[in-house]
């Protein structure tokens, strides 16, 4: 990419100020749970609330250990794919943290969170990502700001999965949710990558609700790129904010999400757009 070419990832999104606010909501939630709540099943197969909290602790520890201390961590086994690797190492850690009490888990998250904030503050946003964001593109390295934004969405989504499991509302205000939607929709160009169209063809994604907005991708010089919303888009998808984040994380199936969407225009493009995925799976 030259200095005059648009970024395939769109404009910079700085989510660093949001981490303490998201974590404050998480800690308030965890401290309010009754003992039985910690064993409530979640949308993550085989994981209860305690396991999700343990997984969040794993995320904190992994990023601090790797980003601050240069620790390599667990290595890939022979011929292991990224999804298989993540399933294995996340499962090992979740099993280990079942030995920890809810109070210890909560205290560790509270203690380590500011250390993670301090790490993010040292990272140049336009520098290279600590971990590339594969679901947003694989043909060039990801920028640091997208890696950090991806981590923010990870934390927000897992908090919401806990809230769903214990029937607690909250954490879905626009100030916390809109950056999640914005980050997830950076996956739109990559989602459309196998669909060739003439230059100028655009796909418009409109998300309704207080945290919603409009995002577009346009075909230009043989690839899909983020673009300002196009009024004359060839394909349009309209859905609500709750459906969008659940689709992107496969909290609901593509088929269920499509029943909640209004799809108009180029059918192949609207069907492709509604396979949007913003997690490694």
PDB file of C-alpha atoms in Angstrom:
ATOM      1  CA  UNK A   1       0.000   0.000   0.000  1.00  0.00           C
ATOM      2  CA  UNK A   2       1.429   3.403  -0.974  1.00  0.00           C
ATOM      3  CA  UNK A   3       0.839   6.642   0.896  1.00  0.00           C
ATOM      4  CA  UNK A   4      -1.895   7.560  -1.595  1.00  0.00           C
ATOM      5  CA  UNK A   5      -3.834   4.290  -1.454  1.00  0.00           C
ATOM      6  CA  UNK A   6      -6.689   3.839   1.019  1.00  0.00           C
ATOM      7  CA  UNK A   7      -6.062   1.422   3.873  1.00  0.00           C
ATOM      8  CA  UNK A   8      -7.792  -1.953   3.436  1.00  0.00           C
ATOM      9  CA  UNK A   9      -8.724  -1.690   7.107  1.00  0.00           C
ATOM     10  CA  UNK A  10     -10.380   1.743   7.029  1.00  0.00           C
ATOM     11  CA  UNK A  11      -9.673   4.786   9.223  1.00  0.00           C
ATOM     12  CA  UNK A  12      -7.885   4.427  12.552  1.00  0.00           C
ATOM     13  CA  UNK A  13     -10.109   3.515  15.505  1.00  0.00           C
ATOM     14  CA  UNK A  14      -8.554   4.157  18.929  1.00  0.00           C
ATOM     15  CA  UNK A  15     -10.330   1.962  21.472  1.00  0.00           C
ATOM     16  CA  UNK A  16      -7.724   2.328  24.230  1.00  0.00           C
ATOM     17  CA  UNK A  17      -9.787   4.741  26.389  1.00  0.00           C
ATOM     18  CA  UNK A  18     -12.632   2.213  26.441  1.00  0.00           C
ATOM     19  CA  UNK A  19     -10.817  -0.642  28.195  1.00  0.00           C
ATOM     20  CA  UNK A  20     -11.123   0.771  31.743  1.00  0.00           C
ATOM     21  CA  UNK A  21     -14.810   1.555  31.203  1.00  0.00           C
ATOM     22  CA  UNK A  22     -15.593  -1.893  29.833  1.00  0.00           C
ATOM     23  CA  UNK A  23     -13.639  -3.509  32.667  1.00  0.00           C
ATOM     24  CA  UNK A  24     -15.425  -1.423  35.307  1.00  0.00           C
ATOM     25  CA  UNK A  25     -18.751  -2.751  34.017  1.00  0.00           C
ATOM     26  CA  UNK A  26     -17.359  -6.308  33.974  1.00  0.00           C
ATOM     27  CA  UNK A  27     -16.047  -6.165  37.539  1.00  0.00           C
ATOM     28  CA  UNK A  28     -19.300  -4.699  38.843  1.00  0.00           C
ATOM     29  CA  UNK A  29     -21.129  -7.542  37.138  1.00  0.00           C
ATOM     30  CA  UNK A  30     -18.858 -10.286  38.475  1.00  0.00           C
ATOM     31  CA  UNK A  31     -18.981  -8.926  42.022  1.00  0.00           C
ATOM     32  CA  UNK A  32     -22.779  -8.931  41.921  1.00  0.00           C
ATOM     33  CA  UNK A  33     -23.137 -12.586  40.914  1.00  0.00           C
ATOM     34  CA  UNK A  34     -24.546 -15.206  43.260  1.00  0.00           C
ATOM     35  CA  UNK A  35     -22.653 -18.504  43.626  1.00  0.00           C
ATOM     36  CA  UNK A  36     -25.130 -20.313  41.380  1.00  0.00           C
ATOM     37  CA  UNK A  37     -24.652 -17.729  38.633  1.00  0.00           C
ATOM     38  CA  UNK A  38     -21.045 -18.802  38.141  1.00  0.00           C
ATOM     39  CA  UNK A  39     -22.179 -22.228  36.940  1.00  0.00           C
ATOM     40  CA  UNK A  40     -24.754 -20.892  34.460  1.00  0.00           C
ATOM     41  CA  UNK A  41     -24.151 -22.253  30.936  1.00  0.00           C
ATOM     42  CA  UNK A  42     -23.165 -19.777  28.234  1.00  0.00           C
ATOM     43  CA  UNK A  43     -23.397 -19.691  24.453  1.00  0.00           C
ATOM     44  CA  UNK A  44     -19.799 -20.997  24.321  1.00  0.00           C
ATOM     45  CA  UNK A  45     -20.147 -24.811  24.101  1.00  0.00           C
ATOM     46  CA  UNK A  46     -19.123 -26.515  27.324  1.00  0.00           C
ATOM     47  CA  UNK A  47     -18.280 -23.284  29.120  1.00  0.00           C
ATOM     48  CA  UNK A  48     -20.120 -21.744  32.052  1.00  0.00           C
ATOM     49  CA  UNK A  49     -19.777 -18.211  33.439  1.00  0.00           C
ATOM     50  CA  UNK A  50     -16.736 -19.197  35.506  1.00  0.00           C
ATOM     51  CA  UNK A  51     -15.012 -20.529  32.375  1.00  0.00           C
ATOM     52  CA  UNK A  52     -15.641 -17.287  30.468  1.00  0.00           C
ATOM     53  CA  UNK A  53     -14.152 -15.280  33.338  1.00  0.00           C
ATOM     54  CA  UNK A  54     -11.160 -17.619  33.313  1.00  0.00           C
ATOM     55  CA  UNK A  55     -10.791 -17.137  29.573  1.00  0.00           C
ATOM     56  CA  UNK A  56     -10.749 -13.369  30.035  1.00  0.00           C
ATOM     57  CA  UNK A  57      -7.991 -13.801  32.600  1.00  0.00           C
ATOM     58  CA  UNK A  58      -6.101 -15.857  30.018  1.00  0.00           C
ATOM     59  CA  UNK A  59      -6.466 -13.023  27.507  1.00  0.00           C
ATOM     60  CA  UNK A  60      -5.094 -10.492  29.999  1.00  0.00           C
ATOM     61  CA  UNK A  61      -2.152 -12.687  30.950  1.00  0.00           C
ATOM     62  CA  UNK A  62      -1.338 -13.673  27.371  1.00  0.00           C
ATOM     63  CA  UNK A  63      -1.266 -10.107  26.049  1.00  0.00           C
ATOM     64  CA  UNK A  64       0.760  -8.738  28.964  1.00  0.00           C
ATOM     65  CA  UNK A  65       3.211 -11.635  28.841  1.00  0.00           C
ATOM     66  CA  UNK A  66       3.688 -11.396  25.083  1.00  0.00           C
ATOM     67  CA  UNK A  67       3.362  -7.666  24.465  1.00  0.00           C
ATOM     68  CA  UNK A  68       5.199  -6.346  27.512  1.00  0.00           C
ATOM     69  CA  UNK A  69       7.589  -9.168  28.385  1.00  0.00           C
ATOM     70  CA  UNK A  70       8.217 -10.778  24.988  1.00  0.00           C
ATOM     71  CA  UNK A  71       7.203 -14.197  26.271  1.00  0.00           C
ATOM     72  CA  UNK A  72       6.419 -16.582  23.434  1.00  0.00           C
ATOM     73  CA  UNK A  73       3.845 -18.699  25.243  1.00  0.00           C
ATOM     74  CA  UNK A  74       2.336 -21.949  23.988  1.00  0.00           C
ATOM     75  CA  UNK A  75       3.582 -23.133  20.597  1.00  0.00           C
ATOM     76  CA  UNK A  76       1.750 -24.793  17.733  1.00  0.00           C
ATOM     77  CA  UNK A  77       1.784 -28.562  17.524  1.00  0.00           C
ATOM     78  CA  UNK A  78       2.714 -30.221  14.235  1.00  0.00           C
ATOM     79  CA  UNK A  79       0.288 -29.270  11.427  1.00  0.00           C
ATOM     80  CA  UNK A  80      -2.028 -27.551  13.912  1.00  0.00           C
ATOM     81  CA  UNK A  81      -4.337 -24.904  12.435  1.00  0.00           C
ATOM     82  CA  UNK A  82      -4.940 -21.598  14.199  1.00  0.00           C
ATOM     83  CA  UNK A  83      -8.514 -22.510  15.231  1.00  0.00           C
ATOM     84  CA  UNK A  84      -7.313 -25.882  16.576  1.00  0.00           C
ATOM     85  CA  UNK A  85      -4.453 -24.213  18.432  1.00  0.00           C
ATOM     86  CA  UNK A  86      -6.776 -21.667  20.059  1.00  0.00           C
ATOM     87  CA  UNK A  87      -9.301 -24.338  21.021  1.00  0.00           C
ATOM     88  CA  UNK A  88      -6.555 -26.394  22.653  1.00  0.00           C
ATOM     89  CA  UNK A  89      -4.757 -23.669  24.603  1.00  0.00           C
ATOM     90  CA  UNK A  90      -7.960 -21.895  25.628  1.00  0.00           C
ATOM     91  CA  UNK A  91      -9.400 -25.182  26.842  1.00  0.00           C
ATOM     92  CA  UNK A  92      -6.297 -25.977  28.891  1.00  0.00           C
ATOM     93  CA  UNK A  93      -6.417 -22.590  30.606  1.00  0.00           C
ATOM     94  CA  UNK A  94     -10.160 -22.731  31.259  1.00  0.00           C
ATOM     95  CA  UNK A  95      -9.723 -26.117  32.895  1.00  0.00           C
ATOM     96  CA  UNK A  96      -6.868 -24.819  35.055  1.00  0.00           C
ATOM     97  CA  UNK A  97      -8.802 -21.765  36.238  1.00  0.00           C
ATOM     98  CA  UNK A  98     -11.625 -23.968  37.501  1.00  0.00           C
ATOM     99  CA  UNK A  99      -9.347 -24.347  40.530  1.00  0.00           C
ATOM    100  CA  UNK A 100      -9.753 -20.627  41.274  1.00  0.00           C
ATOM    101  CA  UNK A 101     -12.600 -19.138  43.269  1.00  0.00           C
ATOM    102  CA  UNK A 102     -14.814 -16.470  41.680  1.00  0.00           C
ATOM    103  CA  UNK A 103     -13.330 -13.914  44.077  1.00  0.00           C
ATOM    104  CA  UNK A 104      -9.766 -14.776  43.062  1.00  0.00           C
ATOM    105  CA  UNK A 105     -10.674 -14.592  39.363  1.00  0.00           C
ATOM    106  CA  UNK A 106     -12.293 -11.196  39.863  1.00  0.00           C
ATOM    107  CA  UNK A 107      -9.395  -9.869  41.920  1.00  0.00           C
ATOM    108  CA  UNK A 108      -6.878 -10.991  39.290  1.00  0.00           C
ATOM    109  CA  UNK A 109      -8.816  -9.259  36.514  1.00  0.00           C
ATOM    110  CA  UNK A 110      -8.952  -6.093  38.600  1.00  0.00           C
ATOM    111  CA  UNK A 111      -5.213  -6.251  39.329  1.00  0.00           C
ATOM    112  CA  UNK A 112      -4.050  -7.018  35.785  1.00  0.00           C
ATOM    113  CA  UNK A 113      -6.409  -4.707  33.888  1.00  0.00           C
ATOM    114  CA  UNK A 114      -4.457  -1.496  34.568  1.00  0.00           C
ATOM    115  CA  UNK A 115      -1.252  -3.269  33.519  1.00  0.00           C
ATOM    116  CA  UNK A 116      -2.857  -4.087  30.189  1.00  0.00           C
ATOM    117  CA  UNK A 117      -4.018  -0.472  29.826  1.00  0.00           C
ATOM    118  CA  UNK A 118      -0.438   0.657  30.421  1.00  0.00           C
ATOM    119  CA  UNK A 119       0.785  -1.732  27.726  1.00  0.00           C
ATOM    120  CA  UNK A 120      -1.679  -0.402  25.148  1.00  0.00           C
ATOM    121  CA  UNK A 121      -0.588   3.161  25.955  1.00  0.00           C
ATOM    122  CA  UNK A 122       2.960   2.345  24.793  1.00  0.00           C
ATOM    123  CA  UNK A 123       1.893   0.958  21.405  1.00  0.00           C
ATOM    124  CA  UNK A 124       2.045   3.284  18.355  1.00  0.00           C
ATOM    125  CA  UNK A 125      -1.364   2.916  16.744  1.00  0.00           C
ATOM    126  CA  UNK A 126       0.054   3.004  13.221  1.00  0.00           C
ATOM    127  CA  UNK A 127       2.755   0.456  14.031  1.00  0.00           C
ATOM    128  CA  UNK A 128       2.559  -3.284  13.344  1.00  0.00           C
ATOM    129  CA  UNK A 129       0.032  -5.413  15.176  1.00  0.00           C
ATOM    130  CA  UNK A 130       1.188  -7.685  17.950  1.00  0.00           C
ATOM    131  CA  UNK A 131      -1.133 -10.292  16.431  1.00  0.00           C
ATOM    132  CA  UNK A 132      -2.528  -9.888  12.912  1.00  0.00           C
ATOM    133  CA  UNK A 133      -6.314  -9.757  12.559  1.00  0.00           C
ATOM    134  CA  UNK A 134      -6.913 -12.558  10.084  1.00  0.00           C
ATOM    135  CA  UNK A 135     -10.650 -11.985   9.708  1.00  0.00           C
ATOM    136  CA  UNK A 136     -10.020  -8.440   8.413  1.00  0.00           C
ATOM    137  CA  UNK A 137      -7.483  -9.429   5.756  1.00  0.00           C
ATOM    138  CA  UNK A 138      -4.505 -11.662   5.164  1.00  0.00           C
ATOM    139  CA  UNK A 139      -2.745 -10.033   2.197  1.00  0.00           C
ATOM    140  CA  UNK A 140      -0.858  -7.481   4.317  1.00  0.00           C
ATOM    141  CA  UNK A 141       0.035  -6.998   7.983  1.00  0.00           C
ATOM    142  CA  UNK A 142      -2.571  -5.553  10.328  1.00  0.00           C
ATOM    143  CA  UNK A 143      -1.980  -2.216  12.081  1.00  0.00           C
ATOM    144  CA  UNK A 144      -1.644  -2.102  15.859  1.00  0.00           C
ATOM    145  CA  UNK A 145      -4.871  -0.124  16.306  1.00  0.00           C
ATOM    146  CA  UNK A 146      -6.881  -2.939  14.709  1.00  0.00           C
ATOM    147  CA  UNK A 147      -5.233  -5.563  16.910  1.00  0.00           C
ATOM    148  CA  UNK A 148      -6.083  -3.505  20.008  1.00  0.00           C
ATOM    149  CA  UNK A 149      -9.643  -2.910  18.784  1.00  0.00           C
ATOM    150  CA  UNK A 150     -10.028  -6.644  18.199  1.00  0.00           C
ATOM    151  CA  UNK A 151      -9.038  -7.249  21.842  1.00  0.00           C
ATOM    152  CA  UNK A 152     -11.604  -4.685  22.971  1.00  0.00           C
ATOM    153  CA  UNK A 153     -14.334  -6.537  21.063  1.00  0.00           C
ATOM    154  CA  UNK A 154     -13.183  -9.822  22.596  1.00  0.00           C
ATOM    155  CA  UNK A 155     -13.587  -8.460  26.115  1.00  0.00           C
ATOM    156  CA  UNK A 156     -16.913  -6.758  25.375  1.00  0.00           C
ATOM    157  CA  UNK A 157     -18.412  -9.857  23.743  1.00  0.00           C
ATOM    158  CA  UNK A 158     -17.397 -12.181  26.561  1.00  0.00           C
ATOM    159  CA  UNK A 159     -18.868  -9.788  29.103  1.00  0.00           C
ATOM    160  CA  UNK A 160     -22.113  -9.758  27.141  1.00  0.00           C
ATOM    161  CA  UNK A 161     -22.114 -13.574  27.002  1.00  0.00           C
ATOM    162  CA  UNK A 162     -21.926 -13.612  30.801  1.00  0.00           C
ATOM    163  CA  UNK A 163     -24.751 -11.074  30.986  1.00  0.00           C
ATOM    164  CA  UNK A 164     -26.874 -13.208  28.668  1.00  0.00           C
ATOM    165  CA  UNK A 165     -26.209 -16.313  30.767  1.00  0.00           C
ATOM    166  CA  UNK A 166     -27.358 -14.668  34.003  1.00  0.00           C
ATOM    167  CA  UNK A 167     -30.085 -12.521  32.419  1.00  0.00           C
ATOM    168  CA  UNK A 168     -28.435  -9.215  33.279  1.00  0.00           C
ATOM    169  CA  UNK A 169     -28.822  -6.292  30.884  1.00  0.00           C
ATOM    170  CA  UNK A 170     -26.203  -3.634  30.416  1.00  0.00           C
ATOM    171  CA  UNK A 171     -22.871  -2.872  28.738  1.00  0.00           C
ATOM    172  CA  UNK A 172     -24.719  -2.303  25.453  1.00  0.00           C
ATOM    173  CA  UNK A 173     -24.803   1.495  25.523  1.00  0.00           C
ATOM    174  CA  UNK A 174     -23.633   3.233  22.353  1.00  0.00           C
ATOM    175  CA  UNK A 175     -20.356   4.412  23.883  1.00  0.00           C
ATOM    176  CA  UNK A 176     -19.264   0.791  24.474  1.00  0.00           C
ATOM    177  CA  UNK A 177     -21.081  -1.043  21.674  1.00  0.00           C
ATOM    178  CA  UNK A 178     -20.566   1.210  18.657  1.00  0.00           C
ATOM    179  CA  UNK A 179     -16.782   0.624  18.574  1.00  0.00           C
ATOM    180  CA  UNK A 180     -17.511  -3.111  18.635  1.00  0.00           C
ATOM    181  CA  UNK A 181     -19.760  -2.816  15.580  1.00  0.00           C
ATOM    182  CA  UNK A 182     -17.277  -0.501  13.857  1.00  0.00           C
ATOM    183  CA  UNK A 183     -14.444  -2.973  14.425  1.00  0.00           C
ATOM    184  CA  UNK A 184     -16.474  -5.964  13.281  1.00  0.00           C
ATOM    185  CA  UNK A 185     -17.467  -4.247  10.058  1.00  0.00           C
ATOM    186  CA  UNK A 186     -13.781  -3.848   9.166  1.00  0.00           C
ATOM    187  CA  UNK A 187     -14.247  -7.504   8.158  1.00  0.00           C
ATOM    188  CA  UNK A 188     -16.656  -6.591   5.336  1.00  0.00           C
ATOM    189  CA  UNK A 189     -14.087  -6.163   2.522  1.00  0.00           C
ATOM    190  CA  UNK A 190     -12.415  -9.472   3.425  1.00  0.00           C
ATOM    191  CA  UNK A 191     -15.836 -11.144   3.612  1.00  0.00           C
ATOM    192  CA  UNK A 192     -16.507 -10.122  -0.014  1.00  0.00           C
ATOM    193  CA  UNK A 193     -13.048 -11.032  -1.313  1.00  0.00           C
ATOM    194  CA  UNK A 194     -14.117 -13.932  -3.554  1.00  0.00           C
ATOM    195  CA  UNK A 195     -16.788 -11.928  -5.359  1.00  0.00           C
ATOM    196  CA  UNK A 196     -15.500 -10.085  -8.410  1.00  0.00           C
ATOM    197  CA  UNK A 197     -17.475  -7.085  -9.595  1.00  0.00           C
ATOM    198  CA  UNK A 198     -16.758  -4.024 -11.760  1.00  0.00           C
ATOM    199  CA  UNK A 199     -14.905  -1.193 -10.085  1.00  0.00           C
ATOM    200  CA  UNK A 200     -17.323   1.146  -8.315  1.00  0.00           C
ATOM    201  CA  UNK A 201     -19.654  -1.640  -7.148  1.00  0.00           C
ATOM    202  CA  UNK A 202     -20.506  -1.073  -3.497  1.00  0.00           C
ATOM    203  CA  UNK A 203     -22.095  -2.971  -0.636  1.00  0.00           C
ATOM    204  CA  UNK A 204     -23.830  -1.005   2.123  1.00  0.00           C
ATOM    205  CA  UNK A 205     -24.386  -2.328   5.666  1.00  0.00           C
ATOM    206  CA  UNK A 206     -26.870  -0.332   7.750  1.00  0.00           C
ATOM    207  CA  UNK A 207     -27.114  -1.189  11.442  1.00  0.00           C
ATOM    208  CA  UNK A 208     -30.087   0.193  13.350  1.00  0.00           C
ATOM    209  CA  UNK A 209     -30.221   1.075  17.035  1.00  0.00           C
ATOM    210  CA  UNK A 210     -28.511   3.676  19.265  1.00  0.00           C
ATOM    211  CA  UNK A 211     -25.053   2.221  18.566  1.00  0.00           C
ATOM    212  CA  UNK A 212     -25.696   1.686  14.866  1.00  0.00           C
ATOM    213  CA  UNK A 213     -24.612   3.442  11.721  1.00  0.00           C
ATOM    214  CA  UNK A 214     -23.788   2.778   8.101  1.00  0.00           C
ATOM    215  CA  UNK A 215     -20.702   1.107   6.670  1.00  0.00           C
ATOM    216  CA  UNK A 216     -19.757   0.368   3.055  1.00  0.00           C
ATOM    217  CA  UNK A 217     -17.221  -1.487   0.973  1.00  0.00           C
ATOM    218  CA  UNK A 218     -16.441  -0.614  -2.650  1.00  0.00           C
ATOM    219  CA  UNK A 219     -14.752  -2.566  -5.402  1.00  0.00           C
ATOM    220  CA  UNK A 220     -11.692  -0.653  -6.562  1.00  0.00           C
ATOM    221  CA  UNK A 221      -8.617  -1.730  -8.569  1.00  0.00           C
ATOM    222  CA  UNK A 222      -9.559  -5.377  -8.293  1.00  0.00           C
ATOM    223  CA  UNK A 223     -10.232  -5.533  -4.548  1.00  0.00           C
ATOM    224  CA  UNK A 224     -12.844  -4.588  -1.965  1.00  0.00           C
ATOM    225  CA  UNK A 225     -12.009  -1.614   0.268  1.00  0.00           C
ATOM    226  CA  UNK A 226     -13.812   0.294   3.035  1.00  0.00           C
ATOM    227  CA  UNK A 227     -15.529   3.402   1.741  1.00  0.00           C
ATOM    228  CA  UNK A 228     -17.882   6.168   2.831  1.00  0.00           C
ATOM    229  CA  UNK A 229     -21.526   5.024   2.742  1.00  0.00           C
ATOM    230  CA  UNK A 230     -22.796   4.839  -0.824  1.00  0.00           C
ATOM    231  CA  UNK A 231     -26.363   5.947  -1.529  1.00  0.00           C
ATOM    232  CA  UNK A 232     -26.483   3.935  -4.780  1.00  0.00           C
ATOM    233  CA  UNK A 233     -25.050   0.704  -3.394  1.00  0.00           C
ATOM    234  CA  UNK A 234     -25.526  -2.408  -5.529  1.00  0.00           C
ATOM    235  CA  UNK A 235     -26.298  -4.480  -2.435  1.00  0.00           C
ATOM    236  CA  UNK A 236     -27.766  -3.413   0.908  1.00  0.00           C
ATOM    237  CA  UNK A 237     -28.051  -5.205   4.223  1.00  0.00           C
ATOM    238  CA  UNK A 238     -30.101  -3.676   7.039  1.00  0.00           C
ATOM    239  CA  UNK A 239     -30.166  -5.236  10.489  1.00  0.00           C
ATOM    240  CA  UNK A 240     -30.225  -4.250  14.147  1.00  0.00           C
ATOM    241  CA  UNK A 241     -27.196  -3.826  16.393  1.00  0.00           C
ATOM    242  CA  UNK A 242     -27.894  -6.942  18.464  1.00  0.00           C
ATOM    243  CA  UNK A 243     -28.075  -9.149  15.386  1.00  0.00           C
ATOM    244  CA  UNK A 244     -24.869  -7.721  13.935  1.00  0.00           C
ATOM    245  CA  UNK A 245     -22.579  -8.468  16.863  1.00  0.00           C
ATOM    246  CA  UNK A 246     -24.102 -11.906  17.413  1.00  0.00           C
ATOM    247  CA  UNK A 247     -23.704 -12.776  13.727  1.00  0.00           C
ATOM    248  CA  UNK A 248     -20.087 -11.585  13.670  1.00  0.00           C
ATOM    249  CA  UNK A 249     -19.228 -13.794  16.658  1.00  0.00           C
ATOM    250  CA  UNK A 250     -21.504 -16.687  15.651  1.00  0.00           C
ATOM    251  CA  UNK A 251     -23.672 -16.272  18.691  1.00  0.00           C
ATOM    252  CA  UNK A 252     -26.405 -16.918  16.127  1.00  0.00           C
ATOM    253  CA  UNK A 253     -26.186 -18.764  12.827  1.00  0.00           C
ATOM    254  CA  UNK A 254     -25.926 -17.089   9.451  1.00  0.00           C
ATOM    255  CA  UNK A 255     -29.364 -18.459   8.604  1.00  0.00           C
ATOM    256  CA  UNK A 256     -30.938 -17.007  11.746  1.00  0.00           C
ATOM    257  CA  UNK A 257     -29.236 -13.676  11.164  1.00  0.00           C
ATOM    258  CA  UNK A 258     -30.622 -13.482   7.628  1.00  0.00           C
ATOM    259  CA  UNK A 259     -34.166 -13.810   8.992  1.00  0.00           C
ATOM    260  CA  UNK A 260     -33.465 -10.641  10.989  1.00  0.00           C
ATOM    261  CA  UNK A 261     -32.037  -8.729   8.016  1.00  0.00           C
ATOM    262  CA  UNK A 262     -33.529  -6.849   5.090  1.00  0.00           C
ATOM    263  CA  UNK A 263     -31.523  -7.753   1.988  1.00  0.00           C
ATOM    264  CA  UNK A 264     -31.867  -5.790  -1.254  1.00  0.00           C
ATOM    265  CA  UNK A 265     -29.970  -5.618  -4.512  1.00  0.00           C
ATOM    266  CA  UNK A 266     -27.297  -8.062  -5.731  1.00  0.00           C
ATOM    267  CA  UNK A 267     -28.316 -11.326  -4.049  1.00  0.00           C
ATOM    268  CA  UNK A 268     -24.891 -12.947  -4.199  1.00  0.00           C
ATOM    269  CA  UNK A 269     -23.332  -9.937  -2.482  1.00  0.00           C
ATOM    270  CA  UNK A 270     -25.987  -9.664   0.222  1.00  0.00           C
ATOM    271  CA  UNK A 271     -25.650 -13.360   0.981  1.00  0.00           C
ATOM    272  CA  UNK A 272     -21.874 -13.002   1.137  1.00  0.00           C
ATOM    273  CA  UNK A 273     -22.116  -9.940   3.381  1.00  0.00           C
ATOM    274  CA  UNK A 274     -24.295 -11.836   5.854  1.00  0.00           C
ATOM    275  CA  UNK A 275     -21.550 -14.431   6.366  1.00  0.00           C
ATOM    276  CA  UNK A 276     -19.513 -11.695   8.103  1.00  0.00           C
ATOM    277  CA  UNK A 277     -17.257 -13.278  10.701  1.00  0.00           C
ATOM    278  CA  UNK A 278     -15.075 -11.337  13.144  1.00  0.00           C
ATOM    279  CA  UNK A 279     -13.614 -14.165  15.229  1.00  0.00           C
ATOM    280  CA  UNK A 280     -11.245 -17.022  14.427  1.00  0.00           C
ATOM    281  CA  UNK A 281     -13.404 -20.082  13.732  1.00  0.00           C
TER     282      UNK A 281
END
